[in-house]
CSV table of N, CA and C in Angstrom, one decimal:
chain,number,residue,atom,x,y,z
N,1,MET,N,-43.5,-154.6,74.9
N,1,MET,CA,-43.5,-153.2,74.9
N,1,MET,C,-42.3,-152.6,74.1
N,2,PHE,N,-42.6,-151.7,73.3
N,2,PHE,CA,-41.5,-151.1,72.5
N,2,PHE,C,-40.9,-149.9,73.2
N,3,LYS,N,-39.6,-149.8,73.3
N,3,LYS,CA,-38.9,-148.7,74.0
N,3,LYS,C,-38.0,-148.0,73.0
N,4,LEU,N,-38.0,-146.7,73.2
N,4,LEU,CA,-37.1,-145.9,72.3
N,4,LEU,C,-36.3,-145.0,73.3
N,5,GLY,N,-35.0,-144.9,73.0
N,5,GLY,CA,-34.1,-144.0,73.8
N,5,GLY,C,-33.3,-143.1,72.8
N,6,CYS,N,-32.9,-142.0,73.3
N,6,CYS,CA,-32.1,-141.1,72.5
N,6,CYS,C,-31.0,-140.4,73.3
N,7,GLY,N,-29.9,-140.0,72.7
N,7,GLY,CA,-28.9,-139.2,73.3
N,7,GLY,C,-28.3,-138.2,72.3
N,8,GLU,N,-27.8,-137.1,72.9
N,8,GLU,CA,-27.3,-136.1,72.0
N,8,GLU,C,-26.1,-135.4,72.7
N,9,LYS,N,-25.1,-135.0,72.0
N,9,LYS,CA,-23.9,-134.3,72.5
N,9,LYS,C,-23.4,-133.4,71.4
N,10,LYS,N,-23.0,-132.2,71.8
N,10,LYS,CA,-22.4,-131.3,70.8
N,10,LYS,C,-21.0,-131.7,70.6
N,11,LEU,N,-20.5,-131.7,69.3
N,11,LEU,CA,-19.2,-132.0,69.0
N,11,LEU,C,-18.4,-130.7,69.0
N,12,SER,N,-17.2,-130.8,69.6
N,12,SER,CA,-16.3,-129.7,69.6
N,12,SER,C,-15.3,-129.8,68.4
N,13,ILE,N,-15.4,-128.8,67.5
N,13,ILE,CA,-14.5,-128.8,66.4
N,13,ILE,C,-13.3,-128.0,66.7
N,14,PRO,N,-12.1,-128.6,66.7
N,14,PRO,CA,-10.9,-127.9,67.1
N,14,PRO,C,-10.6,-126.7,66.1
N,15,LEU,N,-10.3,-125.6,66.7
N,15,LEU,CA,-10.0,-124.4,66.0
N,15,LEU,C,-8.8,-124.7,65.1
N,16,TYR,N,-8.9,-124.3,63.8
N,16,TYR,CA,-7.9,-124.4,62.8
N,16,TYR,C,-7.6,-125.9,62.4
N,17,ALA,N,-8.5,-126.8,62.8
N,17,ALA,CA,-8.5,-128.2,62.2
N,17,ALA,C,-8.8,-128.1,60.8
N,18,GLU,N,-8.1,-129.0,60.0
N,18,GLU,CA,-8.4,-129.0,58.5
N,18,GLU,C,-9.8,-129.6,58.3
N,19,LEU,N,-10.6,-129.0,57.4
N,19,LEU,CA,-11.9,-129.5,57.2
N,19,LEU,C,-11.9,-130.5,56.0
N,20,TYR,N,-12.9,-131.4,56.0
N,20,TYR,CA,-13.0,-132.5,55.0
N,20,TYR,C,-13.5,-132.1,53.7
N,21,GLY,N,-12.9,-132.6,52.6
N,21,GLY,CA,-13.5,-132.7,51.3
N,21,GLY,C,-13.5,-131.5,50.5
N,22,TYR,N,-12.5,-130.7,50.4
N,22,TYR,CA,-12.5,-129.5,49.6
N,22,TYR,C,-11.6,-129.6,48.4
N,23,GLY,N,-11.4,-130.8,47.9
N,23,GLY,CA,-10.7,-131.0,46.6
N,23,GLY,C,-9.4,-130.3,46.6
N,24,MET,N,-9.2,-129.4,45.6
N,24,MET,CA,-7.9,-128.7,45.4
N,24,MET,C,-7.7,-127.6,46.5
N,25,PHE,N,-8.7,-127.4,47.3
N,25,PHE,CA,-8.6,-126.4,48.3
N,25,PHE,C,-8.1,-127.1,49.7
N,26,ALA,N,-7.4,-128.2,49.6
N,26,ALA,CA,-6.9,-128.9,50.8
N,26,ALA,C,-6.1,-127.8,51.6
N,27,GLY,N,-6.3,-127.9,52.9
N,27,GLY,CA,-5.6,-126.9,53.7
N,27,GLY,C,-6.7,-126.0,54.3
N,28,ARG,N,-7.9,-126.1,53.9
N,28,ARG,CA,-9.0,-125.2,54.4
N,28,ARG,C,-9.2,-125.6,55.9
N,29,ARG,N,-9.1,-124.6,56.7
N,29,ARG,CA,-9.1,-124.8,58.2
N,29,ARG,C,-10.3,-124.2,58.8
N,30,ASN,N,-10.6,-124.7,60.0
N,30,ASN,CA,-11.8,-124.1,60.8
N,30,ASN,C,-11.4,-122.8,61.4
N,31,PRO,N,-12.0,-121.7,61.0
N,31,PRO,CA,-11.6,-120.4,61.6
N,31,PRO,C,-12.6,-120.1,62.8
N,32,GLY,N,-13.5,-121.0,63.0
N,32,GLY,CA,-14.5,-120.8,64.0
N,32,GLY,C,-15.9,-121.4,63.5
N,33,VAL,N,-16.7,-121.8,64.5
N,33,VAL,CA,-17.9,-122.5,64.1
N,33,VAL,C,-19.1,-121.6,64.1
N,34,LEU,N,-19.9,-121.6,63.1
N,34,LEU,CA,-21.1,-120.8,63.0
N,34,LEU,C,-22.3,-121.4,63.6
N,35,GLY,N,-22.3,-122.8,63.5
N,35,GLY,CA,-23.4,-123.5,64.0
N,35,GLY,C,-22.9,-124.7,64.7
N,36,ASP,N,-23.7,-125.3,65.5
N,36,ASP,CA,-23.3,-126.5,66.3
N,36,ASP,C,-23.3,-127.8,65.5
N,37,PHE,N,-22.4,-128.7,65.8
N,37,PHE,CA,-22.3,-130.0,65.2
N,37,PHE,C,-22.7,-131.0,66.4
N,38,TYR,N,-23.3,-132.1,66.0
N,38,TYR,CA,-23.8,-133.0,67.0
N,38,TYR,C,-23.4,-134.5,66.7
N,39,CYS,N,-23.4,-135.3,67.8
N,39,CYS,CA,-23.4,-136.7,67.7
N,39,CYS,C,-24.7,-137.1,68.4
N,40,ARG,N,-25.5,-137.9,67.7
N,40,ARG,CA,-26.8,-138.3,68.3
N,40,ARG,C,-26.9,-139.9,68.2
N,41,ALA,N,-27.7,-140.4,69.1
N,41,ALA,CA,-28.0,-141.9,69.0
N,41,ALA,C,-29.4,-142.1,69.3
N,42,TYR,N,-30.0,-143.1,68.7
N,42,TYR,CA,-31.3,-143.6,69.0
N,42,TYR,C,-31.2,-145.1,69.2
N,43,SER,N,-31.9,-145.5,70.2
N,43,SER,CA,-31.9,-147.0,70.5
N,43,SER,C,-33.4,-147.4,70.4
N,44,PHE,N,-33.5,-148.7,69.9
N,44,PHE,CA,-34.8,-149.3,69.8
N,44,PHE,C,-34.8,-150.6,70.4
N,45,ASN,N,-35.9,-150.9,71.2
N,45,ASN,CA,-35.9,-152.2,71.9
N,45,ASN,C,-37.4,-152.7,71.8
N,46,ASP,N,-37.6,-153.8,71.2
N,46,ASP,CA,-38.9,-154.4,71.1
N,46,ASP,C,-39.2,-155.5,72.1
N,47,GLY,N,-38.3,-155.6,73.1
N,47,GLY,CA,-38.5,-156.6,74.1
N,47,GLY,C,-37.7,-157.8,73.9
N,48,GLU,N,-37.3,-158.1,72.6
N,48,GLU,CA,-36.5,-159.2,72.3
N,48,GLU,C,-35.1,-158.8,71.7
N,49,LYS,N,-35.1,-157.8,70.9
N,49,LYS,CA,-33.9,-157.3,70.2
N,49,LYS,C,-33.8,-155.8,70.4
N,50,ARG,N,-32.5,-155.4,70.5
N,50,ARG,CA,-32.2,-154.0,70.6
N,50,ARG,C,-31.4,-153.6,69.4
N,51,ALA,N,-31.6,-152.4,68.9
N,51,ALA,CA,-30.9,-151.8,67.8
N,51,ALA,C,-30.5,-150.4,68.1
N,52,MET,N,-29.5,-149.9,67.4
N,52,MET,CA,-29.1,-148.5,67.6
N,52,MET,C,-28.6,-147.8,66.3
N,53,VAL,N,-29.0,-146.6,66.1
N,53,VAL,CA,-28.5,-145.8,65.0
N,53,VAL,C,-27.7,-144.6,65.6
N,54,ILE,N,-26.5,-144.4,65.2
N,54,ILE,CA,-25.7,-143.3,65.7
N,54,ILE,C,-25.4,-142.4,64.5
N,55,TYR,N,-25.7,-141.2,64.6
N,55,TYR,CA,-25.3,-140.3,63.4
N,55,TYR,C,-24.6,-139.1,63.9
N,56,THR,N,-23.7,-138.6,63.1
N,56,THR,CA,-22.8,-137.5,63.5
N,56,THR,C,-22.8,-136.5,62.3
N,57,ASP,N,-22.6,-135.3,62.7
N,57,ASP,CA,-22.4,-134.2,61.7
N,57,ASP,C,-20.9,-134.2,61.3
N,58,THR,N,-20.6,-135.2,60.5
N,58,THR,CA,-19.3,-135.3,59.8
N,58,THR,C,-19.6,-135.6,58.4
N,59,CYS,N,-18.6,-135.5,57.5
N,59,CYS,CA,-18.8,-135.8,56.1
N,59,CYS,C,-19.0,-137.3,55.8
N,60,THR,N,-18.2,-138.1,56.5
N,60,THR,CA,-18.3,-139.6,56.4
N,60,THR,C,-18.0,-140.2,57.7
N,61,THR,N,-18.3,-141.5,57.8
N,61,THR,CA,-17.9,-142.3,59.0
N,61,THR,C,-17.0,-143.3,58.5
N,62,ASP,N,-15.8,-143.4,59.1
N,62,ASP,CA,-14.8,-144.3,58.8
N,62,ASP,C,-15.2,-145.7,59.2
N,63,ASP,N,-15.1,-146.7,58.2
N,63,ASP,CA,-15.5,-148.1,58.5
N,63,ASP,C,-14.7,-148.7,59.6
N,64,MET,N,-13.4,-148.4,59.7
N,64,MET,CA,-12.6,-148.9,60.8
N,64,MET,C,-13.1,-148.4,62.1
N,65,TYR,N,-13.4,-147.1,62.2
N,65,TYR,CA,-13.9,-146.6,63.5
N,65,TYR,C,-15.3,-147.1,63.8
N,66,ALA,N,-16.1,-147.3,62.8
N,66,ALA,CA,-17.5,-147.8,63.1
N,66,ALA,C,-17.4,-149.2,63.6
N,67,ARG,N,-16.5,-150.0,63.0
N,67,ARG,CA,-16.3,-151.4,63.5
N,67,ARG,C,-15.8,-151.4,65.0
N,68,GLU,N,-14.8,-150.6,65.2
N,68,GLU,CA,-14.3,-150.4,66.6
N,68,GLU,C,-15.4,-150.1,67.6
N,69,MET,N,-16.2,-149.1,67.2
N,69,MET,CA,-17.2,-148.6,68.1
N,69,MET,C,-18.3,-149.6,68.3
N,70,ARG,N,-18.7,-150.3,67.2
N,70,ARG,CA,-19.7,-151.4,67.4
N,70,ARG,C,-19.3,-152.4,68.4
N,71,VAL,N,-18.0,-152.8,68.4
N,71,VAL,CA,-17.5,-153.8,69.4
N,71,VAL,C,-17.6,-153.3,70.8
N,72,LYS,N,-17.2,-152.0,71.0
N,72,LYS,CA,-17.3,-151.4,72.3
N,72,LYS,C,-18.7,-151.3,72.8
N,73,ILE,N,-19.6,-150.8,71.9
N,73,ILE,CA,-21.0,-150.7,72.3
N,73,ILE,C,-21.6,-152.0,72.6
N,74,ALA,N,-21.4,-153.0,71.7
N,74,ALA,CA,-22.0,-154.3,71.8
N,74,ALA,C,-21.5,-155.0,73.1
N,75,THR,N,-20.2,-154.8,73.4
N,75,THR,CA,-19.7,-155.4,74.6
N,75,THR,C,-20.3,-154.8,75.9
N,76,THR,N,-20.3,-153.5,75.9
N,76,THR,CA,-20.8,-152.7,77.0
N,76,THR,C,-22.3,-152.9,77.3
N,77,TYR,N,-23.1,-152.9,76.2
N,77,TYR,CA,-24.5,-152.9,76.4
N,77,TYR,C,-25.3,-154.1,75.9
N,78,SER,N,-24.6,-155.2,75.7
N,78,SER,CA,-25.2,-156.5,75.3
N,78,SER,C,-26.2,-156.3,74.1
N,79,ILE,N,-25.6,-155.8,73.0
N,79,ILE,CA,-26.4,-155.6,71.8
N,79,ILE,C,-25.6,-156.3,70.7
N,80,HIS,N,-26.2,-156.9,69.8
N,80,HIS,CA,-25.5,-157.6,68.7
N,80,HIS,C,-24.9,-156.5,67.8
N,81,PRO,N,-23.6,-156.6,67.4
N,81,PRO,CA,-23.0,-155.5,66.6
N,81,PRO,C,-23.7,-155.3,65.2
N,82,ASP,N,-24.4,-156.3,64.7
N,82,ASP,CA,-25.1,-156.1,63.4
N,82,ASP,C,-26.3,-155.2,63.5
N,83,TYR,N,-26.7,-154.9,64.7
N,83,TYR,CA,-27.8,-154.0,65.0
N,83,TYR,C,-27.4,-152.6,65.3
N,84,ILE,N,-26.2,-152.3,65.0
N,84,ILE,CA,-25.7,-150.9,65.3
N,84,ILE,C,-25.3,-150.3,64.0
N,85,SER,N,-25.9,-149.2,63.6
N,85,SER,CA,-25.6,-148.5,62.3
N,85,SER,C,-25.0,-147.1,62.6
N,86,PHE,N,-24.1,-146.7,61.7
N,86,PHE,CA,-23.5,-145.4,61.8
N,86,PHE,C,-23.9,-144.6,60.5
N,87,VAL,N,-24.2,-143.3,60.7
N,87,VAL,CA,-24.6,-142.5,59.6
N,87,VAL,C,-23.9,-141.1,59.8
N,88,ALA,N,-23.5,-140.5,58.7
N,88,ALA,CA,-23.0,-139.2,58.7
N,88,ALA,C,-23.8,-138.2,57.9
N,89,THR,N,-24.0,-137.0,58.4
N,89,THR,CA,-24.8,-136.0,57.7
N,89,THR,C,-24.2,-135.5,56.4
N,90,HIS,N,-23.0,-135.8,56.2
N,90,HIS,CA,-22.2,-135.4,55.0
N,90,HIS,C,-22.0,-133.9,54.9
N,91,THR,N,-21.5,-133.3,56.0
N,91,THR,CA,-21.1,-131.9,56.1
N,91,THR,C,-19.7,-131.8,55.7
N,92,HIS,N,-19.3,-130.8,55.0
N,92,HIS,CA,-17.9,-130.5,54.6
N,92,HIS,C,-17.3,-129.5,55.6
N,93,SER,N,-18.0,-129.2,56.7
N,93,SER,CA,-17.6,-128.2,57.6
N,93,SER,C,-17.1,-128.8,58.9
N,94,ALA,N,-16.8,-130.1,58.9
N,94,ALA,CA,-16.2,-130.8,60.0
N,94,ALA,C,-14.9,-131.4,59.6
N,95,PRO,N,-14.0,-131.7,60.6
N,95,PRO,CA,-12.8,-132.4,60.2
N,95,PRO,C,-13.0,-133.8,59.7
N,96,ALA,N,-12.0,-134.3,59.0
N,96,ALA,CA,-12.1,-135.7,58.5
N,96,ALA,C,-11.8,-136.6,59.8
N,97,LEU,N,-12.5,-137.8,59.7
N,97,LEU,CA,-12.2,-138.8,60.7
N,97,LEU,C,-11.1,-139.7,60.4
N,98,PHE,N,-10.8,-139.8,59.1
N,98,PHE,CA,-9.7,-140.6,58.6
N,98,PHE,C,-9.2,-140.1,57.3
N,99,ARG,N,-8.1,-140.6,56.8
N,99,ARG,CA,-7.5,-140.1,55.6
N,99,ARG,C,-7.9,-141.0,54.4
N,100,LYS,N,-8.6,-140.4,53.5
N,100,LYS,CA,-9.1,-141.1,52.3
N,100,LYS,C,-8.0,-141.4,51.3
N,101,GLY,N,-6.9,-140.7,51.3
N,101,GLY,CA,-5.9,-140.9,50.4
N,101,GLY,C,-5.9,-140.1,49.1
N,102,PHE,N,-6.8,-139.1,49.1
N,102,PHE,CA,-6.8,-138.2,47.9
N,102,PHE,C,-6.6,-136.8,48.4
N,103,CYS,N,-6.3,-135.9,47.6
N,103,CYS,CA,-5.9,-134.5,47.9
N,103,CYS,C,-6.9,-133.8,48.8
N,104,GLY,N,-8.2,-133.9,48.6
N,104,GLY,CA,-9.1,-133.1,49.3
N,104,GLY,C,-9.8,-133.6,50.5
N,105,SER,N,-9.3,-134.8,50.9
N,105,SER,CA,-10.0,-135.4,52.1
N,105,SER,C,-9.6,-134.7,53.4
N,106,GLY,N,-8.6,-134.0,53.5
N,106,GLY,CA,-8.2,-133.4,54.7
N,106,GLY,C,-7.3,-134.3,55.5
N,107,ILE,N,-6.5,-133.7,56.4
N,107,ILE,CA,-5.7,-134.4,57.3
N,107,ILE,C,-6.4,-134.5,58.6
N,108,PRO,N,-6.7,-135.7,59.1
N,108,PRO,CA,-7.5,-135.9,60.3
N,108,PRO,C,-6.8,-135.3,61.5
N,109,ASP,N,-7.6,-134.7,62.4
N,109,ASP,CA,-7.1,-134.1,63.6
N,109,ASP,C,-7.3,-135.2,64.7
N,110,PRO,N,-6.2,-135.6,65.3
N,110,PRO,CA,-6.2,-136.7,66.4
N,110,PRO,C,-7.1,-136.4,67.5
N,111,ASP,N,-7.1,-135.1,67.9
N,111,ASP,CA,-8.0,-134.7,69.0
N,111,ASP,C,-9.5,-134.9,68.7
N,112,PHE,N,-9.8,-134.5,67.4
N,112,PHE,CA,-11.2,-134.7,67.0
N,112,PHE,C,-11.6,-136.2,66.9
N,113,GLN,N,-10.6,-137.0,66.4
N,113,GLN,CA,-10.9,-138.4,66.3
N,113,GLN,C,-11.2,-139.0,67.6
N,114,GLU,N,-10.4,-138.7,68.6
N,114,GLU,CA,-10.7,-139.2,70.0
N,114,GLU,C,-12.0,-138.6,70.6
N,115,HIS,N,-12.2,-137.4,70.3
N,115,HIS,CA,-13.5,-136.7,70.8
N,115,HIS,C,-14.7,-137.4,70.2
N,116,TRP,N,-14.6,-137.8,68.9
N,116,TRP,CA,-15.7,-138.4,68.2
N,116,TRP,C,-16.0,-139.8,68.9
N,117,LYS,N,-14.9,-140.6,69.1
N,117,LYS,CA,-15.1,-141.9,69.8
N,117,LYS,C,-15.7,-141.7,71.1
N,118,GLU,N,-15.2,-140.8,71.9
N,118,GLU,CA,-15.8,-140.6,73.3
N,118,GLU,C,-17.3,-140.2,73.2
N,119,SER,N,-17.6,-139.3,72.2
N,119,SER,CA,-18.9,-138.8,72.1
N,119,SER,C,-19.9,-139.9,71.7
N,120,VAL,N,-19.4,-140.8,70.8
N,120,VAL,CA,-20.2,-142.0,70.4
N,120,VAL,C,-20.6,-142.8,71.6
N,121,MET,N,-19.6,-143.1,72.5
N,121,MET,CA,-19.9,-143.9,73.7
N,121,MET,C,-20.9,-143.1,74.6
N,122,GLU,N,-20.7,-141.9,74.8
N,122,GLU,CA,-21.6,-141.1,75.7
N,122,GLU,C,-23.0,-141.1,75.2
N,123,VAL,N,-23.2,-140.8,73.9
N,123,VAL,CA,-24.6,-140.8,73.4
N,123,VAL,C,-25.2,-142.2,73.4
N,124,ALA,N,-24.4,-143.2,73.2
N,124,ALA,CA,-24.9,-144.6,73.3
N,124,ALA,C,-25.5,-144.9,74.7
N,125,GLU,N,-24.7,-144.5,75.7
N,125,GLU,CA,-25.1,-144.7,77.0
N,125,GLU,C,-26.4,-143.9,77.3
N,126,MET,N,-26.5,-142.7,76.9
N,126,MET,CA,-27.7,-141.9,77.0
N,126,MET,C,-28.9,-142.6,76.4
N,127,ALA,N,-28.7,-143.1,75.2
N,127,ALA,CA,-29.8,-143.7,74.5
N,127,ALA,C,-30.3,-145.0,75.1
N,128,PHE,N,-29.3,-145.8,75.7
N,128,PHE,CA,-29.7,-147.1,76.3
N,128,PHE,C,-30.3,-146.8,77.7
């Protein structure tokens, strides 16, 4: 029997957090949110293997964070880390998760980084 699960949580974007990817316009800050941003997860189980896709309304997903979260999810829910994928919707209206090292990537907001990690775990639990 094939089973599908899903989870969703609104992401809170800190007021005045620097937003990602505005090139020479570095320093662009969040004056307030016009629309909601989400973290969502889908789990798939065919009875033998489980897989999960987690996507968030961020510009990119940091590989270091994705690896960290794969380990946490795999350990908590007995799923192979290779079956967990992360996707970003590529919006420039959310804070950076990490510093890319060039002028326009934005300075990551530590509160948002932690909120993102917590949200990933919450939607993973909902989906499983």
